[in-house]
């Protein structure tokens, strides 16, 4: 049994959905659990809808909802000539359920409401694709992941109950004559069946969790890129495809922000020694990247860029040294507002952290820090991580940049830099 994961880009249009059916038809004799994300940019659109809902901006909400519905109906129309096909009724039901929820009053818990609404992207994509697979002669069963994958109620970043979920997953994900079980990435639910989500881009993680629990032979993530590259083609035009990656290298690259693999994906696979393939859905014959228990001599330097970074410098108001109590307090404030640290550095009189420029969270954090510390911050910075760095790779990154902070490990270097224009 294999686990395949198809992300938003691979299901963003009728043509794209037809393409994944072709991919699945290549694996005639295999049972496959297929994990799917929401179509195209649907999750972003739902996030806007949720903002409107919470802010009671009804007109914007209606516009955004209409667009989302039209987008999905367009895809369904492109896939099904028979306008009496059951898929039309099913998709309408899902939209009606979403609409119903949107007419209810928001609760006081934004993150809870978020999870109850964000789930419709994946519910729609899997409903449409499962009907289309069956129509194309690929015997498929639609599975509601929320009946099997159980988490705590840490909304938007829920933590998996591995024992209970493993039991339920093995009970439910059985092949009874179907060749494909299709289910939603990113979603789960609490013991009380309230929907939760695993964090943005969490579908890769879902694929890894299911592979772990079902002891899959391998996982394949189908992408719009040829595999894991050593840099984002946005920033480099001579990127190199990393054909093989050890679990550790993959974890490190994902941790520092390689956007191709979700950081939580690798660990469960490594624990059961399950190979991960990252392959192109445009060119399914191409080998892509293999992540596994591998070793290699040639260490290709990889570059990870994070743009729009903010440096926050915190020092005690009484000019004393930064101590453990201060650190505990500072981490507590960051954690409370969910602002993640990309890099940190400590000196005697100040503690420096680098975070993404999330304006809302940043405001909350800085306001609270300012009650007890002197806070200074600098925006518009770039954070570059180089794994397997050397002198020439650093030089390449530093062209026309000013170095603000640097952190050097044995394998990795992180450079906080400012563009000189
Ligand atoms: N649809 C979700 C998102 O866009 C999950 C995923 O795509 O992995 O974040
Ligand atoms: Mg994704």
Coordinates of C-alpha atoms and ligand atoms in Angstrom, one line a residue:
X1 CA 0.0 0.0 0.0
X2 CA 1.2 3.5 -0.9
X3 CA 0.3 6.9 0.3
X4 CA 0.1 9.7 -2.3
X5 CA -0.4 13.3 -1.4
X6 CA -1.7 15.9 -3.9
X7 CA -1.4 19.5 -2.9
X8 CA -3.5 22.5 -4.0
X9 CA -1.6 23.2 -7.2
X10 CA -2.1 19.6 -8.4
X11 CA -5.9 19.9 -8.2
X12 CA -6.4 23.5 -9.0
X13 CA -8.4 23.0 -12.3
X14 CA -10.4 20.4 -14.2
X15 CA -7.2 19.7 -16.3
X16 CA -5.1 19.2 -13.2
X17 CA -7.7 16.8 -11.7
X18 CA -7.7 14.8 -15.0
X19 CA -3.9 14.7 -14.7
X20 CA -3.9 13.1 -11.3
X21 CA -6.3 10.4 -12.5
X22 CA -3.8 9.6 -15.2
X23 CA -1.1 9.4 -12.6
X24 CA -3.2 7.0 -10.5
X25 CA -4.0 4.9 -13.5
X26 CA -0.2 4.3 -13.9
X27 CA -0.3 2.3 -10.7
X28 CA -2.8 -0.3 -11.9
X29 CA -2.1 -3.0 -9.3
X30 CA -1.6 -0.9 -6.2
X31 CA -3.8 0.0 -3.3
X32 CA -3.3 3.7 -2.6
X33 CA -4.4 6.1 0.2
X34 CA -4.7 9.4 -1.5
X35 CA -4.5 12.6 0.7
X36 CA -5.7 15.8 -1.0
X37 CA -5.4 19.5 -0.1
X38 CA -8.0 22.1 -1.0
X39 CA -8.1 23.1 -4.6
X40 CA -5.7 25.9 -5.7
X41 CA -5.8 28.9 -3.4
X42 CA -9.0 27.8 -1.7
X43 CA -7.6 27.8 1.9
X44 CA -6.4 31.4 1.4
X45 CA -9.9 32.3 0.2
X46 CA -11.5 30.6 3.2
X47 CA -9.2 32.5 5.5
X48 CA -10.5 35.7 3.9
X49 CA -14.0 34.5 4.4
X50 CA -13.3 33.7 8.1
X51 CA -11.8 37.2 8.5
X52 CA -15.0 38.7 7.1
X53 CA -17.1 36.4 9.2
X54 CA -15.4 37.4 12.4
X55 CA -15.3 41.1 11.5
X56 CA -19.0 40.9 10.4
X57 CA -18.2 42.3 7.0
X58 CA -21.2 40.7 5.3
X59 CA -20.9 42.2 1.8
X60 CA -17.2 41.2 1.4
X61 CA -18.1 37.8 2.8
X62 CA -20.8 37.2 0.2
X63 CA -18.4 38.3 -2.6
X64 CA -15.7 36.0 -1.5
X65 CA -18.1 33.1 -0.9
X66 CA -19.6 33.5 -4.4
X67 CA -16.2 33.5 -6.0
X68 CA -15.2 30.3 -4.1
X69 CA -18.4 28.6 -5.2
X70 CA -18.1 29.7 -8.8
X71 CA -14.5 28.5 -8.9
X72 CA -15.5 25.0 -7.7
X73 CA -18.5 24.7 -9.9
X74 CA -16.4 25.7 -12.8
X75 CA -14.1 22.7 -12.1
X76 CA -17.0 20.4 -11.6
X77 CA -18.5 21.5 -14.9
X78 CA -15.2 20.9 -16.6
X79 CA -15.1 17.3 -15.3
X80 CA -18.7 16.1 -15.6
X81 CA -20.7 16.4 -18.8
X82 CA -23.7 14.8 -17.3
X83 CA -25.3 17.6 -15.4
X84 CA -27.5 15.2 -13.4
X85 CA -24.4 13.5 -11.9
X86 CA -24.6 13.1 -8.1
X87 CA -21.5 15.2 -7.7
X88 CA -23.5 18.4 -8.4
X89 CA -25.9 17.7 -5.5
X90 CA -23.0 16.7 -3.2
X91 CA -21.0 19.8 -3.9
X92 CA -24.1 21.9 -3.3
X93 CA -24.7 20.2 0.0
X94 CA -21.2 21.1 1.1
X95 CA -21.7 24.7 0.1
X96 CA -25.0 24.9 1.9
X97 CA -23.5 23.5 5.1
X98 CA -20.7 26.2 4.8
X99 CA -23.3 28.9 4.2
X100 CA -25.4 27.7 7.2
X101 CA -22.4 28.0 9.4
X102 CA -21.6 31.5 8.1
X103 CA -25.1 32.7 9.1
X104 CA -24.5 31.7 12.7
X105 CA -23.0 34.1 15.2
X106 CA -19.2 33.8 15.6
X107 CA -18.2 32.4 19.0
X108 CA -15.7 34.3 21.1
X109 CA -13.0 31.9 20.0
X110 CA -11.6 32.9 16.6
X111 CA -9.3 29.8 16.3
X112 CA -12.2 27.5 17.0
X113 CA -14.4 29.2 14.4
X114 CA -11.5 29.0 12.0
X115 CA -11.2 25.3 12.2
X116 CA -15.0 24.8 11.8
X117 CA -14.9 26.8 8.5
X118 CA -11.4 26.1 7.0
X119 CA -12.3 22.4 6.6
X120 CA -14.6 23.0 3.6
X121 CA -11.7 23.4 1.2
X122 CA -10.6 19.8 1.7
X123 CA -14.2 18.5 2.0
X124 CA -14.9 20.0 -1.4
X125 CA -11.8 18.8 -3.2
X126 CA -12.1 15.2 -2.0
X127 CA -15.8 15.1 -2.8
X128 CA -15.2 16.2 -6.4
X129 CA -12.1 14.1 -7.0
X130 CA -13.6 11.0 -5.6
X131 CA -16.6 11.2 -7.9
X132 CA -14.4 11.9 -10.8
X133 CA -12.1 8.9 -10.1
X134 CA -15.1 6.6 -9.9
X135 CA -16.5 8.0 -13.1
X136 CA -13.1 7.3 -14.7
X137 CA -13.2 3.7 -13.7
X138 CA -10.9 3.9 -10.7
X139 CA -12.7 2.3 -7.8
X140 CA -12.5 4.8 -5.0
X141 CA -14.0 5.3 -1.5
X142 CA -14.3 8.7 0.1
X143 CA -13.2 8.8 3.7
X144 CA -13.8 11.5 6.3
X145 CA -10.4 11.8 8.0
X146 CA -12.1 13.4 11.0
X147 CA -13.6 10.0 12.0
X148 CA -10.2 8.5 12.3
X149 CA -7.6 11.2 13.0
X150 CA -8.1 12.5 16.6
X151 CA -6.4 15.4 18.2
X152 CA -6.5 17.7 21.2
X153 CA -8.4 21.0 20.9
X154 CA -5.4 23.1 20.2
X155 CA -7.3 24.8 17.3
X156 CA -5.3 25.5 14.1
X157 CA -2.3 23.6 15.4
X158 CA -3.9 20.5 16.9
X159 CA -1.7 17.7 18.3
X160 CA -2.4 14.2 17.2
X161 CA -3.5 11.5 19.7
X162 CA -1.3 8.8 18.1
X163 CA -2.6 5.8 20.0
X164 CA -6.3 6.4 19.5
X165 CA -5.9 7.6 16.0
X166 CA -3.8 4.6 15.0
X167 CA -6.5 2.3 16.2
X168 CA -9.3 4.1 14.4
X169 CA -7.2 4.6 11.2
X170 CA -6.4 0.9 11.0
X171 CA -10.1 0.0 11.6
X172 CA -11.4 2.3 9.0
X173 CA -8.8 2.5 6.2
X174 CA -9.3 -0.9 4.8
X175 CA -9.6 -1.7 1.1
X176 CA -12.8 -3.6 0.4
X177 CA -12.6 -4.0 -3.3
X178 CA -11.6 -0.3 -3.9
X179 CA -8.2 0.5 -5.2
X180 CA -8.1 4.0 -3.8
X181 CA -9.1 5.5 -0.5
X182 CA -9.3 9.3 -0.8
X183 CA -9.2 11.6 2.2
X184 CA -8.6 15.1 3.4
X185 CA -5.2 16.4 4.3
X186 CA -4.8 19.0 7.1
X187 CA -8.0 18.1 9.0
X188 CA -8.7 16.1 12.0
X189 CA -11.1 16.3 15.0
X190 CA -11.4 16.1 18.7
X191 CA -12.9 13.2 20.6
X192 CA -16.2 15.2 20.5
X193 CA -16.0 15.3 16.7
X194 CA -15.3 19.0 16.5
X195 CA -13.1 19.7 13.5
X196 CA -9.5 20.7 14.1
X197 CA -6.6 21.5 11.7
X198 CA -3.0 20.7 11.8
X199 CA -1.5 24.0 10.7
X200 CA -1.2 25.6 7.3
X201 CA 0.4 23.3 4.7
X202 CA -0.4 20.4 7.0
X203 CA -1.5 17.9 4.3
X204 CA 2.0 16.5 3.9
X205 CA 2.0 15.8 7.6
X206 CA -1.4 14.0 7.2
X207 CA 0.2 11.8 4.5
X208 CA 3.1 10.9 6.8
X209 CA 0.8 10.2 9.8
X210 CA -1.3 7.8 7.7
X211 CA 1.7 6.1 6.2
X212 CA 3.1 5.6 9.7
X213 CA -0.1 4.2 11.1
X214 CA -0.8 1.9 8.2
X215 CA 2.8 0.9 7.6
X216 CA 2.8 2.1 4.0
X217 CA 5.5 1.0 1.6
X218 CA 6.2 4.6 0.7
X219 CA 4.8 8.1 0.5
X220 CA 4.8 10.2 -2.6
X221 CA 4.2 14.0 -2.5
X222 CA 3.3 15.1 -6.0
X223 CA 4.4 18.7 -6.7
X224 CA 4.6 21.3 -9.4
X225 CA 8.4 21.2 -9.0
X226 CA 10.7 18.4 -10.1
X227 CA 11.6 17.5 -6.5
X228 CA 13.5 19.1 -3.7
X229 CA 15.8 21.7 -5.1
X230 CA 18.8 23.2 -3.3
X231 CA 17.3 26.7 -3.5
X232 CA 14.1 28.4 -4.4
X233 CA 14.1 29.1 -8.2
X234 CA 12.7 32.5 -7.3
X235 CA 16.1 33.5 -6.0
X236 CA 18.5 31.4 -8.0
X237 CA 18.4 30.5 -11.6
X238 CA 20.9 27.6 -11.4
X239 CA 19.2 25.4 -8.9
X240 CA 20.2 21.8 -8.4
X241 CA 17.8 18.9 -7.9
X242 CA 18.7 16.9 -4.8
X243 CA 18.1 13.4 -6.0
X244 CA 18.7 11.8 -2.6
X245 CA 18.3 13.2 0.9
X246 CA 18.9 11.5 4.2
X247 CA 16.1 11.9 6.8
X248 CA 18.3 14.2 8.7
X249 CA 19.0 16.5 5.8
X250 CA 15.3 16.6 4.9
X251 CA 14.4 17.5 8.5
X252 CA 17.0 20.2 8.6
X253 CA 16.0 21.7 5.3
X254 CA 12.3 21.6 6.2
X255 CA 12.9 23.0 9.6
X256 CA 14.8 26.0 8.2
X257 CA 12.0 26.6 5.7
X258 CA 12.4 24.7 2.5
X259 CA 8.8 25.1 1.3
X260 CA 8.7 21.7 -0.5
X261 CA 8.2 19.5 2.6
X262 CA 6.2 20.4 5.7
X263 CA 8.6 20.2 8.7
X264 CA 6.6 17.7 10.7
X265 CA 6.5 15.2 7.8
X266 CA 9.8 13.4 8.1
X267 CA 9.9 12.2 11.7
X268 CA 7.0 9.7 11.5
X269 CA 8.5 8.3 8.3
X270 CA 11.9 8.0 9.7
X271 CA 10.6 6.1 12.7
X272 CA 9.2 3.4 10.5
X273 CA 11.9 3.7 7.8
X274 CA 9.4 4.6 5.1
X275 CA 10.7 6.2 2.0
X276 CA 9.4 9.6 0.9
X277 CA 9.4 10.5 -2.8
X278 CA 8.9 14.1 -4.0
X279 CA 7.9 14.0 -7.6
X280 CA 6.6 16.2 -10.3
X281 CA 2.9 15.7 -11.3
X282 CA 3.8 17.3 -14.6
X283 CA 6.5 14.8 -15.4
X284 CA 5.6 11.7 -13.3
X285 CA 8.3 9.5 -15.0
X286 CA 11.1 11.7 -13.7
X287 CA 12.8 10.3 -10.6
X288 CA 12.3 13.4 -8.3
X289 CA 13.8 13.3 -4.9
X290 CA 14.1 10.2 -2.7
X291 CA 14.2 10.8 1.1
X292 CA 15.2 7.8 3.2
X293 CA 17.8 6.1 5.3
X294 CA 20.5 7.2 2.8
X295 CA 24.1 8.3 2.8
X296 CA 26.1 10.1 0.2
X297 CA 29.5 11.6 -0.2
X298 CA 28.7 14.7 -2.2
X299 CA 27.1 17.3 0.1
X300 CA 25.4 19.9 -2.1
X301 CA 25.0 23.2 -0.4
X302 CA 21.3 24.3 0.0
X303 CA 20.0 27.8 0.4
X304 CA 16.9 28.8 2.2
X305 CA 15.6 32.3 2.0
X306 CA 13.1 34.0 4.4
X307 CA 12.2 37.4 3.3
X308 CA 10.5 40.2 5.2
X309 CA 12.0 39.4 8.5
X310 CA 12.0 41.5 11.7
X311 CA 14.7 41.7 14.3
X312 CA 13.5 42.4 17.8
X313 CA 16.0 43.5 20.4
X314 CA 14.9 43.3 24.0
X315 CA 16.9 44.6 27.0
X316 CA 16.0 45.0 30.7
X317 CA 14.8 48.5 31.6
X318 CA 17.2 48.7 34.5
X319 CA 20.4 47.9 32.4
X320 CA 20.8 44.6 34.2
X321 CA 21.9 41.5 32.3
X322 CA 19.5 39.2 30.5
X323 CA 18.9 36.2 32.8
X324 CA 16.9 33.0 32.8
X325 CA 13.8 34.6 34.3
X326 CA 13.8 37.2 31.4
X327 CA 14.2 34.5 28.8
X328 CA 11.3 32.5 30.3
X329 CA 9.2 35.6 30.3
X330 CA 10.1 36.6 26.7
X331 CA 9.5 33.0 25.4
X332 CA 6.2 33.0 27.2
X333 CA 5.0 36.1 25.5
X334 CA 6.0 34.9 22.1
X335 CA 4.4 31.5 22.7
X336 CA 1.2 33.1 24.0
X337 CA 0.8 35.1 20.7
X338 CA 2.0 32.3 18.5
X339 CA 4.9 34.2 17.0
X340 CA 7.5 31.7 15.9
X341 CA 11.2 32.4 16.3
X342 CA 13.3 31.9 13.2
X343 CA 16.6 32.7 14.8
X344 CA 17.8 34.0 18.2
X345 CA 20.9 35.4 19.7
X346 CA 21.8 36.3 23.2
X347 CA 24.3 38.9 24.5
X348 CA 24.9 40.2 28.1
X349 CA 22.5 43.1 27.8
X350 CA 20.1 42.1 25.1
X351 CA 18.2 39.2 23.6
X352 CA 17.6 39.2 19.9
X353 CA 15.0 37.3 18.0
X354 CA 14.1 37.2 14.3
X355 CA 10.5 36.6 13.3
X356 CA 8.3 36.8 10.3
X357 CA 6.6 40.1 9.7
X358 CA 3.2 39.1 10.9
X359 CA 1.9 42.6 11.8
X360 CA -0.9 41.6 14.1
X361 CA 1.1 39.2 16.2
X362 CA 4.1 41.5 16.2
X363 CA 2.1 44.3 17.6
X364 CA 0.7 42.2 20.4
X365 CA 4.2 40.8 21.3
X366 CA 5.9 44.2 21.2
X367 CA 3.2 45.8 23.3
X368 CA 3.5 43.2 25.9
X369 CA 7.3 43.2 25.9
X370 CA 7.4 47.0 26.2
X371 CA 5.8 46.8 29.6
X372 CA 9.0 45.3 31.0
X373 CA 11.8 45.8 28.5
X374 CA 13.4 48.3 26.3
X375 CA 12.4 47.1 22.8
X376 CA 13.8 48.1 19.5
X377 CA 13.0 46.5 16.2
X378 CA 14.2 46.6 12.6
X379 CA 12.1 45.5 9.7
X380 CA 12.8 44.6 6.0
X381 CA 15.5 42.0 6.6
X382 CA 16.3 38.7 5.0
X383 CA 17.3 35.5 6.7
X384 CA 19.4 33.1 4.7
X385 CA 20.3 29.6 5.9
X386 CA 23.0 27.7 4.1
X387 CA 23.3 24.0 4.8
X388 CA 26.7 22.6 3.9
X389 CA 28.1 26.2 3.6
X390 CA 31.6 27.2 2.6
X391 CA 33.3 30.4 1.9
X392 CA 32.1 30.8 -1.7
X393 CA 28.4 30.1 -0.9
X394 CA 28.5 32.8 1.8
X395 CA 30.1 35.2 -0.7
X396 CA 27.4 34.5 -3.2
X397 CA 24.7 35.3 -0.7
X398 CA 26.4 38.5 0.6
X399 CA 26.7 40.3 -2.7
X400 CA 25.3 43.8 -2.1
X401 CA 24.1 43.0 1.4
X402 CA 24.9 44.2 4.8
X403 CA 25.4 41.6 7.5
X404 CA 23.3 42.2 10.6
X405 CA 23.7 39.0 12.5
X406 CA 25.3 35.6 11.9
X407 CA 25.0 32.2 13.5
X408 CA 27.4 29.5 12.5
X409 CA 27.0 25.8 13.2
X410 CA 29.1 22.9 11.9
X411 CA 26.7 22.2 8.9
X412 CA 24.5 25.3 8.8
X413 CA 25.1 29.0 8.8
X414 CA 22.3 31.5 9.2
X415 CA 22.8 35.1 8.0
X416 CA 20.5 37.9 8.8
X417 CA 21.1 40.5 6.1
X418 CA 19.9 43.8 4.8
X419 CA 19.6 44.5 1.1
X420 CA 21.7 47.4 0.0
X421 CA 19.6 48.1 -2.9
Ligands
LIG1 N1 -5.0 23.4 2.3 C1 -4.2 23.6 3.4 C2 -3.3 24.8 3.2 O1 -3.4 25.4 2.1 C3 -3.3 22.4 3.7 C4 -2.3 22.0 2.7 O2 -2.5 22.4 1.5 O3 -1.4 21.3 3.0 O4 -2.6 25.2 4.1
LIG2 MG1 1.0 22.5 0.2

